[in-house]
Short mmCIF file of C-alpha atoms in Angstrom, two decimals:
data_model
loop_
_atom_site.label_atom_id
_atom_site.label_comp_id
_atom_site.label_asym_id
_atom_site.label_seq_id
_atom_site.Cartn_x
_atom_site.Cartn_y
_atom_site.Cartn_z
CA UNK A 1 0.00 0.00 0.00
CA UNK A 2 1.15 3.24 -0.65
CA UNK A 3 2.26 5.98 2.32
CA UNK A 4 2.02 9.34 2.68
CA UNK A 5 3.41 11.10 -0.41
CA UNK A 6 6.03 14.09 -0.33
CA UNK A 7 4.30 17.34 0.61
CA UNK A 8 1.24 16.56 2.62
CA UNK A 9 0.94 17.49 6.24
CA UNK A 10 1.84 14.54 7.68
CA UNK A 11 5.58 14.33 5.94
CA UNK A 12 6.62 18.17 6.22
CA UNK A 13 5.60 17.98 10.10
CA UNK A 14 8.43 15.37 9.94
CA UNK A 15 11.07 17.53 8.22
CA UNK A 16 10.07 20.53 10.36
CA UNK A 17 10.78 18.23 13.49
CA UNK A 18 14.04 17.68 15.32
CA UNK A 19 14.12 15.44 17.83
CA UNK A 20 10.81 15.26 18.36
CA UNK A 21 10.71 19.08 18.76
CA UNK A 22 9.05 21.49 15.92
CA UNK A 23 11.24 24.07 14.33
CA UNK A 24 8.50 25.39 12.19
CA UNK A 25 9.35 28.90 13.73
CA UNK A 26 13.00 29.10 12.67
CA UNK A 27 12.88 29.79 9.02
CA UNK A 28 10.16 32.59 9.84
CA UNK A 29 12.37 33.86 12.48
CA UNK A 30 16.01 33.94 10.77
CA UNK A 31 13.97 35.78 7.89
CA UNK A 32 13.11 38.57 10.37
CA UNK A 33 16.17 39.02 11.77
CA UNK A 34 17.90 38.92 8.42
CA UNK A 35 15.85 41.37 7.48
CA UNK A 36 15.98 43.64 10.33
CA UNK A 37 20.04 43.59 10.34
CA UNK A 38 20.25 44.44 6.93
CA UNK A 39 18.16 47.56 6.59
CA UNK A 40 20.05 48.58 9.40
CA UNK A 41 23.14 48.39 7.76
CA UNK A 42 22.09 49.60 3.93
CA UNK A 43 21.57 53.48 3.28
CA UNK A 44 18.43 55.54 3.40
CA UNK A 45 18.83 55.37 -0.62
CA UNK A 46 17.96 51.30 -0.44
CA UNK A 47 15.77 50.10 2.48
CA UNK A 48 14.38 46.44 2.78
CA UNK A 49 11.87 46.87 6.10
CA UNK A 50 9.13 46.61 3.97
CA UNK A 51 10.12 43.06 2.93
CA UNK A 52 9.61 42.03 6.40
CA UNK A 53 6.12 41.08 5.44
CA UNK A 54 7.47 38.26 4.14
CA UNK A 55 7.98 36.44 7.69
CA UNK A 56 4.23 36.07 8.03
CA UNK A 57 3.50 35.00 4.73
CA UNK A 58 6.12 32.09 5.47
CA UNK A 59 4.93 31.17 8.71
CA UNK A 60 1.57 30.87 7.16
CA UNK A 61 2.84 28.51 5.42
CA UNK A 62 4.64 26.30 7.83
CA UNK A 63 3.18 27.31 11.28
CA UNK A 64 0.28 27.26 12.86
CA UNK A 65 -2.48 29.61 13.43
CA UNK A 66 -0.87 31.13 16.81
CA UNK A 67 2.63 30.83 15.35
CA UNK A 68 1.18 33.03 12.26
CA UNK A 69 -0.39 35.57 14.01
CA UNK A 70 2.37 35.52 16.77
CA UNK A 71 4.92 36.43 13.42
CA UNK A 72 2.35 38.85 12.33
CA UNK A 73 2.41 40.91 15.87
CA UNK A 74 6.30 40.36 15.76
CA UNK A 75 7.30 41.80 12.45
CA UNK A 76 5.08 44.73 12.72
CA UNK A 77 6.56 45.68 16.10
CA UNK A 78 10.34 45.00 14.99
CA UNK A 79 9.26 47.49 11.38
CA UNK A 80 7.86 50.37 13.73
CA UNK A 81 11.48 50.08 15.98
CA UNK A 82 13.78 49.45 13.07
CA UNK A 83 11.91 52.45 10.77
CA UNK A 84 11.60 54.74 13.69
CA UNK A 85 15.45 54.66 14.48
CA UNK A 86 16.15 56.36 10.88
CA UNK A 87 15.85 59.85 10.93
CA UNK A 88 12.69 61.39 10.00
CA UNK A 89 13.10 61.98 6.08
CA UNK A 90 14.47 58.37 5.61
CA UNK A 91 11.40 56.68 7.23
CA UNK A 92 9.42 54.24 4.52
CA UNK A 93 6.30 55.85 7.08
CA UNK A 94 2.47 54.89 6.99
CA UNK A 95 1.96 53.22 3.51
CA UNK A 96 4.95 50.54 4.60
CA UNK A 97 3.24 50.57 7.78
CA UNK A 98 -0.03 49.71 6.19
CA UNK A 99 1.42 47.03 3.79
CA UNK A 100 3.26 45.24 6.90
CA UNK A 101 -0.72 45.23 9.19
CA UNK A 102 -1.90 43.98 6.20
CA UNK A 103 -0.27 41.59 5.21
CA UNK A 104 0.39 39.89 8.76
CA UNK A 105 -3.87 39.68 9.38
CA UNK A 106 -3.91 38.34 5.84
CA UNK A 107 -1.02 35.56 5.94
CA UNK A 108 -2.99 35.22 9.41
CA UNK A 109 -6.34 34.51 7.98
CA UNK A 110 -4.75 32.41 4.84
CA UNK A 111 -3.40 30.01 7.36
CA UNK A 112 -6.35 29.37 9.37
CA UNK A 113 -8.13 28.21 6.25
CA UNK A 114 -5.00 26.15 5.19
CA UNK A 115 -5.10 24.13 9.04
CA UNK A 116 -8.44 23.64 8.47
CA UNK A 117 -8.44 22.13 5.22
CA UNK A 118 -5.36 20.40 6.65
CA UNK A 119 -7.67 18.63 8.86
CA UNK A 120 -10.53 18.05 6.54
CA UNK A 121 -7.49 16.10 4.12
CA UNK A 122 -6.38 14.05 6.81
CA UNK A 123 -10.08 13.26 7.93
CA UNK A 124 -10.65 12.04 4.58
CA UNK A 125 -7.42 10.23 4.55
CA UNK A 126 -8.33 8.21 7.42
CA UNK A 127 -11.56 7.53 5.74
CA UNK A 128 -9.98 6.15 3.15
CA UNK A 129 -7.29 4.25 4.57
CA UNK A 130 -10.34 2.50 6.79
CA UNK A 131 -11.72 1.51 3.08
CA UNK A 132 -8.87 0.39 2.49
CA UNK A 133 -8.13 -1.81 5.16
CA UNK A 134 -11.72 -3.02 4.99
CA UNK A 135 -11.16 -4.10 1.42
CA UNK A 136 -7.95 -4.97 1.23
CA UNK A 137 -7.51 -6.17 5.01
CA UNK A 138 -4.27 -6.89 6.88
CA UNK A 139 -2.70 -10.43 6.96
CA UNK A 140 -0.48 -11.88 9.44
CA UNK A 141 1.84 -13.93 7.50
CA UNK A 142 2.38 -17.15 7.90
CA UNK A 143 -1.54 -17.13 7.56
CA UNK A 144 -3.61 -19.81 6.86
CA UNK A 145 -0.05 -22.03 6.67
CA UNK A 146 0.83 -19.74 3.90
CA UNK A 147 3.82 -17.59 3.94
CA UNK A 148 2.89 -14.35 1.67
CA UNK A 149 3.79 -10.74 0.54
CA UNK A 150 1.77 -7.99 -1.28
CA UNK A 151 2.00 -4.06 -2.52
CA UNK A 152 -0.20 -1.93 -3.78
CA UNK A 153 0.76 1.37 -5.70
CA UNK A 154 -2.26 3.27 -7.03
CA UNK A 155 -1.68 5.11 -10.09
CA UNK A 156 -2.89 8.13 -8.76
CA UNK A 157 -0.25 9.57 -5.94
CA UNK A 158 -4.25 10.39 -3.32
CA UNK A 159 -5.95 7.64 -3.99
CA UNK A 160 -5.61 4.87 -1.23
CA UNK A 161 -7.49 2.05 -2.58
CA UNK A 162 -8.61 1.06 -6.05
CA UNK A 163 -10.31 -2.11 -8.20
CA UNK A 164 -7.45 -4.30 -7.70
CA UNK A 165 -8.16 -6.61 -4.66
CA UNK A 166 -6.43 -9.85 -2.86
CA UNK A 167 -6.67 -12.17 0.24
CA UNK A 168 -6.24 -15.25 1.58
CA UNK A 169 -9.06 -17.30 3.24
CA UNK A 170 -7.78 -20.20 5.24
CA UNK A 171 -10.55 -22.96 5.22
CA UNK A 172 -11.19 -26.77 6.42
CA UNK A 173 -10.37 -27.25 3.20
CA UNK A 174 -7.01 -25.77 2.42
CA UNK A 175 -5.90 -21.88 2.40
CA UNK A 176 -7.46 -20.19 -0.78
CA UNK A 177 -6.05 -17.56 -2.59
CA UNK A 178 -7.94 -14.51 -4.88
CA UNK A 179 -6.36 -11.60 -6.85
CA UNK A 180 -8.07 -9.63 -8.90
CA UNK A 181 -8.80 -6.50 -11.42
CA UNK A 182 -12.24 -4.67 -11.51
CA UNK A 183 -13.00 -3.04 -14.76
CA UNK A 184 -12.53 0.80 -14.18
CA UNK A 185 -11.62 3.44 -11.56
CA UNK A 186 -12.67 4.60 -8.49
CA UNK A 187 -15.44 4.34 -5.78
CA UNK A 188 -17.88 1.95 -8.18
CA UNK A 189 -14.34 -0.18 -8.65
CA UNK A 190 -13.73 -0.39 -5.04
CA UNK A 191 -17.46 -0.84 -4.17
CA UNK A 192 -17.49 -4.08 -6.59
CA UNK A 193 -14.36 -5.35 -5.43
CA UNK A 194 -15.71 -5.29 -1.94
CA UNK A 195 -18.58 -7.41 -3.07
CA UNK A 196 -16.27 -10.04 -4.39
CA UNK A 197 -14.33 -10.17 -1.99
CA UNK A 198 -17.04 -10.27 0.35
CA UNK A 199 -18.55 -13.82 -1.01
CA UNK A 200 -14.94 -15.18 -1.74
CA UNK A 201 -14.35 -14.88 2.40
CA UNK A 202 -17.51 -16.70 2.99
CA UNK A 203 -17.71 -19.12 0.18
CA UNK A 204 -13.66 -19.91 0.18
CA UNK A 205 -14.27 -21.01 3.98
CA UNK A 206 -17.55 -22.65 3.61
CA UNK A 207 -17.56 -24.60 -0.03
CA UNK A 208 -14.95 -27.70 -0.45
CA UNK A 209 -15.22 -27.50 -4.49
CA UNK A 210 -13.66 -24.29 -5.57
CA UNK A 211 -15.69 -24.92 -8.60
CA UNK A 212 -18.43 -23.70 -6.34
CA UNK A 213 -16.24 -21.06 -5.05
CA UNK A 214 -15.78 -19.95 -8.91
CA UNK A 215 -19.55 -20.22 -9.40
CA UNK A 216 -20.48 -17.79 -6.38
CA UNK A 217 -18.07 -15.17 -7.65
CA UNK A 218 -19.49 -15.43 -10.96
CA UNK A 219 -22.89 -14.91 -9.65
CA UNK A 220 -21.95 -12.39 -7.37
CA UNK A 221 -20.48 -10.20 -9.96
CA UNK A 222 -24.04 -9.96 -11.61
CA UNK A 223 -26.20 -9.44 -8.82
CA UNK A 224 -23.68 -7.03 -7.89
CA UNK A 225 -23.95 -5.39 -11.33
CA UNK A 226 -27.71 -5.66 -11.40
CA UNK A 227 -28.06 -4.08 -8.22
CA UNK A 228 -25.91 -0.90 -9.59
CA UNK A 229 -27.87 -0.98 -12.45
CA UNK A 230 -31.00 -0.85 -10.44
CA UNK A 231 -29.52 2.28 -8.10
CA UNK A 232 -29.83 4.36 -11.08
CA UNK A 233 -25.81 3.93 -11.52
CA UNK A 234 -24.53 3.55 -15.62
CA UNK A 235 -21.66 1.31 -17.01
CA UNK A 236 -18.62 3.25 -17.62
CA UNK A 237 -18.35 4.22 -21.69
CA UNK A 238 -21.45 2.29 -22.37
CA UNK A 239 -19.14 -1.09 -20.86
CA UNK A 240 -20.70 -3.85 -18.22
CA UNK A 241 -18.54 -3.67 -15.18
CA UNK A 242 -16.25 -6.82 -14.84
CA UNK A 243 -13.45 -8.22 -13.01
CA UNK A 244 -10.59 -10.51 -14.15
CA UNK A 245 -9.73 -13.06 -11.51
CA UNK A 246 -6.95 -15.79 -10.68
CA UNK A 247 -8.67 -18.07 -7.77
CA UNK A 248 -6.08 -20.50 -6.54
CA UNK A 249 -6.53 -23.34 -3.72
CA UNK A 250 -4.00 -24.78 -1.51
CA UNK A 251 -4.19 -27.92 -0.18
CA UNK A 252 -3.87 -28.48 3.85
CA UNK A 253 -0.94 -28.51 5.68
CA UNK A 254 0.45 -32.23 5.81
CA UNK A 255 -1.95 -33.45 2.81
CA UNK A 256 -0.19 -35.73 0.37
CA UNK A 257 -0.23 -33.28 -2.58
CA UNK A 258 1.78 -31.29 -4.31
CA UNK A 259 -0.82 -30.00 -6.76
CA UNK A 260 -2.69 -26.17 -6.61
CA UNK A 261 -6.04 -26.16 -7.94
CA UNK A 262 -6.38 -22.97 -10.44
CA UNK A 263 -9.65 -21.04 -12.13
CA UNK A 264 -8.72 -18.10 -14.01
CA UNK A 265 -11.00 -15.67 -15.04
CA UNK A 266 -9.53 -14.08 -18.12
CA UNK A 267 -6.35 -13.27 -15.89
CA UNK A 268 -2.72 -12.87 -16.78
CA UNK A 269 -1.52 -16.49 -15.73
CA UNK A 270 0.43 -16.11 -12.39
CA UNK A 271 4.34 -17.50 -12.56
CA UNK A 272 5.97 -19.87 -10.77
CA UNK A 273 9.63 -18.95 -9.41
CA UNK A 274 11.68 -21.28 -7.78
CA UNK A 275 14.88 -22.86 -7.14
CA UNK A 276 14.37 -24.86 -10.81
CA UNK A 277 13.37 -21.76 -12.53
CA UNK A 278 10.51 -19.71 -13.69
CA UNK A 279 7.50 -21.05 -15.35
CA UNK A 280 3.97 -19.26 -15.98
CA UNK A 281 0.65 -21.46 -15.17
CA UNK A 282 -1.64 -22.48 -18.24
CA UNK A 283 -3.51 -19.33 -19.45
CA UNK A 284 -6.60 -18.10 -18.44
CA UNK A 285 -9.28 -19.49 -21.17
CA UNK A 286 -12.13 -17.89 -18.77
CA UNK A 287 -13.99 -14.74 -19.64
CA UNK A 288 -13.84 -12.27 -16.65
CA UNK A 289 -15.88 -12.62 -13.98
CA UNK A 290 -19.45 -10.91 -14.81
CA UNK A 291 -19.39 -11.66 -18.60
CA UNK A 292 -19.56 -15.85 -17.80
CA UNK A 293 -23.51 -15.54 -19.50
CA UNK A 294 -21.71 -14.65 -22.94
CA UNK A 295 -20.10 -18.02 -23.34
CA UNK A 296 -23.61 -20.01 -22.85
CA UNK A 297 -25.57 -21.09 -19.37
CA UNK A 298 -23.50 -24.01 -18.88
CA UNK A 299 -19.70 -22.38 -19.51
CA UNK A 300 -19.77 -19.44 -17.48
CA UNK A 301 -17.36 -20.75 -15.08
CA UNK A 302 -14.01 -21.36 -16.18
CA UNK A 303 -12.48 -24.94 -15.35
CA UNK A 304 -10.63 -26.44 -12.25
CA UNK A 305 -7.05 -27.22 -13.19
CA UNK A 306 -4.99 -29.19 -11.35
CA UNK A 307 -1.08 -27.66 -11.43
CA UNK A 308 2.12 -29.02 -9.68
CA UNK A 309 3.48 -26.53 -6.96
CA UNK A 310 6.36 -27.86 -5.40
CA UNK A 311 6.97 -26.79 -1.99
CA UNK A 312 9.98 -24.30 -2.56
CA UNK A 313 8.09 -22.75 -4.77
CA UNK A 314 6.35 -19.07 -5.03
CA UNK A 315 3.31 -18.42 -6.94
CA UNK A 316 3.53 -14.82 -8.69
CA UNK A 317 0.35 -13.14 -8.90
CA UNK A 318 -0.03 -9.48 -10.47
CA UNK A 319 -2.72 -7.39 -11.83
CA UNK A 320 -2.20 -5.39 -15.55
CA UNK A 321 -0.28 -2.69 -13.67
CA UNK A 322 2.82 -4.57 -14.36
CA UNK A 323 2.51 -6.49 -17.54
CA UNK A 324 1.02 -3.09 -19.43
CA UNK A 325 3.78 -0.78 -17.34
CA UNK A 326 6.08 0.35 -21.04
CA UNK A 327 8.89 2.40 -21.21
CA UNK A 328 9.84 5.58 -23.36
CA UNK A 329 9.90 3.24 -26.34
CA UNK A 330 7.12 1.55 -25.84
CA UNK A 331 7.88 -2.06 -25.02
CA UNK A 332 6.58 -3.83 -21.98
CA UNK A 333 7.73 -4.99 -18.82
CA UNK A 334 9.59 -8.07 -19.62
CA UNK A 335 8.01 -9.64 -15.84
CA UNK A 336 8.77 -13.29 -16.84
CA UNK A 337 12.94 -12.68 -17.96
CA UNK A 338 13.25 -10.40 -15.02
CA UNK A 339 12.24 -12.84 -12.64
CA UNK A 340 14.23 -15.92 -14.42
CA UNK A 341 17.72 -13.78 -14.14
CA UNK A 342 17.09 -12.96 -10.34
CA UNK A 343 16.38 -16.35 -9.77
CA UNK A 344 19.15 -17.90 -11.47
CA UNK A 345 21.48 -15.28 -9.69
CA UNK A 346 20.22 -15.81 -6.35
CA UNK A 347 17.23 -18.63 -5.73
CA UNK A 348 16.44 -16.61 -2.22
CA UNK A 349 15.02 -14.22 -4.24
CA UNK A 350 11.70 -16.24 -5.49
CA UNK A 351 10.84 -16.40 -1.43
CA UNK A 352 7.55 -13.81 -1.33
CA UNK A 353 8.95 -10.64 0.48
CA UNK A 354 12.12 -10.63 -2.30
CA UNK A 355 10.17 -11.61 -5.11
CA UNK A 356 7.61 -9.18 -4.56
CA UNK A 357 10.46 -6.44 -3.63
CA UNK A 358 11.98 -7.02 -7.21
CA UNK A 359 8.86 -6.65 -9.10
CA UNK A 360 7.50 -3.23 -7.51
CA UNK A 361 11.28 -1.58 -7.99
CA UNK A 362 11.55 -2.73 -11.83
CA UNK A 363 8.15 -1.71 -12.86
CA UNK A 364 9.02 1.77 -11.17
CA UNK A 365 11.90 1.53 -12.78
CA UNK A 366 10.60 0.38 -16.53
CA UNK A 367 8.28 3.09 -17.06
CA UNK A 368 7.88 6.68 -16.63
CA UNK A 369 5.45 6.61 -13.96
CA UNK A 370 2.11 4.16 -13.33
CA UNK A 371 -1.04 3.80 -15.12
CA UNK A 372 -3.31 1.79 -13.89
CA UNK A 373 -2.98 0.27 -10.01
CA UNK A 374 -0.64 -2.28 -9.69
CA UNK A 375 -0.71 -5.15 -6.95
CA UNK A 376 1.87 -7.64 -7.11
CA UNK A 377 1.52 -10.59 -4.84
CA UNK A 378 3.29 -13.62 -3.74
CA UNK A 379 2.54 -16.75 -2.00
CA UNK A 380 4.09 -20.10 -1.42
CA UNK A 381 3.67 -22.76 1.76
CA UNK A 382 5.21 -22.01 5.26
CA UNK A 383 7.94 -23.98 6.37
CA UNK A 384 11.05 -24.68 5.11
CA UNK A 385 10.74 -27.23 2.24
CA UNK A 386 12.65 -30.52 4.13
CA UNK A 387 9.99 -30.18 6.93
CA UNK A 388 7.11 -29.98 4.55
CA UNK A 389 8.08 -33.14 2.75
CA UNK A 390 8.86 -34.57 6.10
CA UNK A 391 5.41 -33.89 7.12
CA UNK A 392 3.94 -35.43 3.82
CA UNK A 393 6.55 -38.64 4.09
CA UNK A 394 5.17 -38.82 7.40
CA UNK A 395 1.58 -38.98 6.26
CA UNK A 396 1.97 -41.55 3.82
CA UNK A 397 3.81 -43.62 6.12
CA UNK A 398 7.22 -43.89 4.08
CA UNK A 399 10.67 -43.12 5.40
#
């Protein structure tokens, strides 16, 4: 998830801080008495007091409301002793005297109403990052015996959440595994990826087929579309609202399998990175989730397909951020070479925190900024691998 970007309240409160202590005032404050010794020292031919009402203008800008007006009361008092100590026909006088008043209650009243939309920002921040959290929810990791790493940048630098969702659902049936892309941007994106995500919590814990899984995310993604459409609300550029999908299910901890169970819903195919190399999983032959009624009543659900995941293995999951993200010439992220020369360098790298580490810093890298969101995440089983195969030697009773 993204932090707080350069420039907002929260990060120049940080650079105006040492040791824990502001020194919003000192910028301000040097200004003044810059100011102050220098007329002092010029001729009457070339005086600078005037420029004093500057200092409230910057602490406007920096300070808070007291601080302001605490700089506006100062630098009118040091102009009236610094002008009054030149003699009488080298005084700037009343209109200087006007301009300082001024423009200390005006730098005054300008930073009252930048605190308070201050406030309002970060009110609305916190809003957001509780949608955010709600829809994209916090993991432990290992969770649900699966040891996993995620990031999410949003294309635009304010926006905290977007249509690309994840999680992991652990189940009496194995840990399962979404990521997805809903069609569009912003609060009708987020409000159908909530939806999904909503059923695949329930459903994933509930339903041993993920077939069924598949199904209820299918129909969810109508009724969720129907219901929009029966608000009043209108398709985006005349286009039904869908989501591409990867659902994956894990087997339990111990089982005898080293097989993944896969429906992809018109997805870019995750990869598989691992000590043996890189290899993407069979592409997604699935429409997206939504537009399953265009391929007949009986095929709107993709098929279940069995794939080998051995247990040193990382699945790579990531949404059109990175495989559209093009440089200055125009050619694409190359995500699968990438991936196969980090691995081949150093196999530590396909573990989930690494692999996912690698990814976000060469799509930054690759392209002149982002496009769409981008989520990049990586799972693979807990454990070290010799204890996992231990366990599932065990099992079968072999030594």
């Amino acid at each position: 998830m993204t932090g707080a970007e350069y420039g907002t309240p929260a990060q120049r409160q940080q650079l105006l801080r040492v040791r824990g202590r502001t020194v919003a005032w000192a910028p301000p404050l040097l200004l003044l008495v810059a100011i102050a010794v220098i007329d002092s020292n010029t001729s009457g031919e070339f005086r600078i007091i005037s420029w004093i009402v500057l200092v409230p203008g910057i602490a406007a800008a920096i300070c808070g409301v007291k601080g302001t007006a605490a700089f506006a009361v100062l630098a009118l008092v040091t102009y009236i002793e610094v002008d009054t100590a030149w003699p009488h026909q080298d005084q700037t006088g009343l209109p200087d005297f006007i301009l300082v008043a001024v423009g200390g209650a005006l730098a005054t009243t300008a930073c009252a109403v930048r605190v308070r939309e201050e406030r309002r920002m970060l009110h609305m921040r916190d809003v957001a990052d509780t949608t955010r959290r709600t829809v994209l929810r916090p993991m432990p990791t290992p969770w649900a015996s699966l040891e996993h790493a995620a990031v999410y940048l949003a294309a635009d630098s304010e926006a905290r959440v977007g249509g690309d969702f994840y999680d992991i659902q652990p189940s009496p049936h194995g840990a399962r595994v979404l990521l997805g892309d809903v069609q569009g941007k912003g609060l009708p994106a987020v409000d159908a990826a909530a939806a999904l995500l909503g059923t695949f919590r329930e459903s994933a814990y509930h339903d041993a087929s993920l077939a069924v899984v598949a199904e209820r995310l299918e129909v969810r993604m109508r009724r969720h579309r129907q219901y929009v459409a029966d608000l009043g609300g209108e398709p985006e550029r005349g286009v039904e609202r869908f989501a591409t999908a990867v659902l994956v299910a894990f087997p339990p901890p111990g089982a005898p399998d080293d097989h993944i169970e896969v429906v992809n819903f018109g997805h870019e195919p995750p990869l598989v990175a691992g000590p043996s190399g890189v290899r993407p999983l069979p592409p997604g032959d699935g429409l997206p989730l939504g537009l399953g009624g265009l391929a007949g009543p009986r095929s709107g659900v993709p098929p279940v397909r069995r794939v080998p995941l051995a247990p040193d293995e990382t699945l790579l999951l990531v949404t059109d951020g990175v495989t559209e993200a093009r440089d200055a010439d125009g050619v694409f992220f190359p995500l699968r070479a990438r991936v196969s020369l980090a691995v081949s360098t150093d196999p530590a790298v396909a573990r989930p925190r690494p692999l996912v580490e690698l990814v976000r810093e060469g799509t930054l890298r690759h392209g002149a900024g982002l496009v769409d969101d981008t989520t990049i995440f990586a799972v693979r089983r807990a454990g070290q691998p010799g204890q996992v195969r231990r366990a599932r030697q065990g099992q079968n009773g072999t030594t």
